[in-house]
């Protein structure tokens, strides 16, 4: 299908309440219009996602935010102006426009304006925000290409919009501004340093803190897992003892493995992370070994967060 046809077909499907997989700069999302409760239900069913895990709402224009939330605090406005369109999700007190089904009964909602030209066109034409979690089965590695979504849901019947490789490669930073501090609920492509810098530039001196994952219901300790186990090791070579220990621990009959090798620069590493996990999962090996590169540059916090959750074992 040509890109223009994909865009109009996506708008049509979403307006009818059907699911559509949309490309974003972070990862692909599985979207439904917020005006269609049956579509939202299909997201949970298709992903086998527990109902306690709230969905992020995606908008095509910044002006759409005010209808979705009770109020936009100053810090949220500054961050949206700086980082939208982009990989930043703002968690704010929700308005009556957001159902309990979307927010999982919480009184807040996560909103973001994705930075992908195709998806922005779709959202602008639709004029209604969509709820969209990452387009993977619950707890699994997020898709960064259209064919990953196809592999994730064999026999699917929804449209998958082809939008190339997600250039950020990991999910958005989830931020909750409160009156006395900015809480980061999920680390992501936008770092705490960048958030602090932007607020300071606007003379807003407010602490920026990382919160434990319990504040973000879906950010569970075991998430993002590849199809075969991932083992985190401080060194690239494993002794016979290590191998025996890993096999016992993970109940493996043998212990062949390949290393997950990532570039030392954080942006590049993030872009390749999920793609590499998927590729290695298809190899005839028993587990994937991750050992951090010797020399790291940039901010690795979000990548380490995902790898920690994706690991079945840490040596
Ligand atoms: O980059 C992204 O954010 C991608 C793309 C598709 O936009 N979406 C994504 O959605 O990662 P999902 O559903 O896989 O992860 C959303 C995370 C979950 O951990 C959820 O618990 C948290 O955001 N979240 C959503 N609404 C929240 C709220 N009101 N309060 C706290 N956490 C919330
Ligand atoms: Mg997800």
PDB file of N, CA and C and ligand atoms in Angstrom, residues 27 47 49 53 133-140 142 171 186 218 223-224, ligand 2:
ATOM      1  N   UNK A  27       8.867   3.384  19.807  1.00  0.00           N
ATOM      2  CA  UNK A  27       8.561   2.005  19.407  1.00  0.00           C
ATOM      3  C   UNK A  27       7.205   2.054  18.710  1.00  0.00           C
ATOM      4  N   UNK A  47      -3.152  -7.695  23.354  1.00  0.00           N
ATOM      5  CA  UNK A  47      -1.827  -7.712  24.004  1.00  0.00           C
ATOM      6  C   UNK A  47      -1.753  -8.682  25.178  1.00  0.00           C
ATOM      7  N   UNK A  49      -2.914  -7.901  27.980  1.00  0.00           N
ATOM      8  CA  UNK A  49      -2.398  -6.943  28.953  1.00  0.00           C
ATOM      9  C   UNK A  49      -3.321  -6.888  30.165  1.00  0.00           C
ATOM     10  N   UNK A  53      -2.871  -1.960  34.095  1.00  0.00           N
ATOM     11  CA  UNK A  53      -1.786  -1.219  33.448  1.00  0.00           C
ATOM     12  C   UNK A  53      -2.344  -0.132  32.514  1.00  0.00           C
ATOM     13  N   UNK A 133      -0.513   1.507  23.692  1.00  0.00           N
ATOM     14  CA  UNK A 133       0.659   0.926  24.348  1.00  0.00           C
ATOM     15  C   UNK A 133       1.602   0.389  23.270  1.00  0.00           C
ATOM     16  N   UNK A 134       2.794  -0.036  23.653  1.00  0.00           N
ATOM     17  CA  UNK A 134       3.699  -0.629  22.676  1.00  0.00           C
ATOM     18  C   UNK A 134       3.030  -1.870  22.063  1.00  0.00           C
ATOM     19  N   UNK A 135       3.299  -2.112  20.770  1.00  0.00           N
ATOM     20  CA  UNK A 135       2.578  -3.151  20.020  1.00  0.00           C
ATOM     21  C   UNK A 135       3.253  -4.518  20.164  1.00  0.00           C
ATOM     22  N   UNK A 136       3.343  -4.978  21.409  1.00  0.00           N
ATOM     23  CA  UNK A 136       3.912  -6.295  21.678  1.00  0.00           C
ATOM     24  C   UNK A 136       2.998  -7.002  22.669  1.00  0.00           C
ATOM     25  N   UNK A 137       3.129  -8.343  22.744  1.00  0.00           N
ATOM     26  CA  UNK A 137       2.389  -9.049  23.795  1.00  0.00           C
ATOM     27  C   UNK A 137       2.927  -8.583  25.143  1.00  0.00           C
ATOM     28  N   UNK A 138       2.080  -8.571  26.154  1.00  0.00           N
ATOM     29  CA  UNK A 138       2.437  -8.002  27.448  1.00  0.00           C
ATOM     30  C   UNK A 138       3.732  -8.634  27.994  1.00  0.00           C
ATOM     31  N   UNK A 139       4.619  -7.761  28.464  1.00  0.00           N
ATOM     32  CA  UNK A 139       5.847  -8.239  29.100  1.00  0.00           C
ATOM     33  C   UNK A 139       6.974  -8.530  28.125  1.00  0.00           C
ATOM     34  N   UNK A 140       6.701  -8.437  26.829  1.00  0.00           N
ATOM     35  CA  UNK A 140       7.705  -8.799  25.828  1.00  0.00           C
ATOM     36  C   UNK A 140       8.430  -7.583  25.270  1.00  0.00           C
ATOM     37  N   UNK A 142       9.538  -4.656  22.964  1.00  0.00           N
ATOM     38  CA  UNK A 142       8.754  -3.735  22.125  1.00  0.00           C
ATOM     39  C   UNK A 142       9.243  -3.773  20.679  1.00  0.00           C
ATOM     40  N   UNK A 171      11.179   3.092  24.764  1.00  0.00           N
ATOM     41  CA  UNK A 171       9.942   3.791  25.095  1.00  0.00           C
ATOM     42  C   UNK A 171      10.222   5.140  25.744  1.00  0.00           C
ATOM     43  N   UNK A 186       9.361   6.408  34.533  1.00  0.00           N
ATOM     44  CA  UNK A 186      10.075   5.444  33.679  1.00  0.00           C
ATOM     45  C   UNK A 186      11.178   6.193  32.959  1.00  0.00           C
ATOM     46  N   UNK A 218       2.629  -0.502  34.994  1.00  0.00           N
ATOM     47  CA  UNK A 218       3.044  -1.511  34.021  1.00  0.00           C
ATOM     48  C   UNK A 218       4.538  -1.748  33.990  1.00  0.00           C
ATOM     49  N   UNK A 223       9.978  -7.419  32.568  1.00  0.00           N
ATOM     50  CA  UNK A 223       9.293  -6.820  31.435  1.00  0.00           C
ATOM     51  C   UNK A 223      10.275  -6.829  30.278  1.00  0.00           C
ATOM     52  N   UNK A 224       9.780  -6.570  29.087  1.00  0.00           N
ATOM     53  CA  UNK A 224      10.647  -6.427  27.908  1.00  0.00           C
ATOM     54  C   UNK A 224      11.412  -7.721  27.590  1.00  0.00           C
TER      55      UNK A 224
HETATM   56 MG1  LIG B   2       5.112  -1.704  26.678  1.00  0.00          MG
END
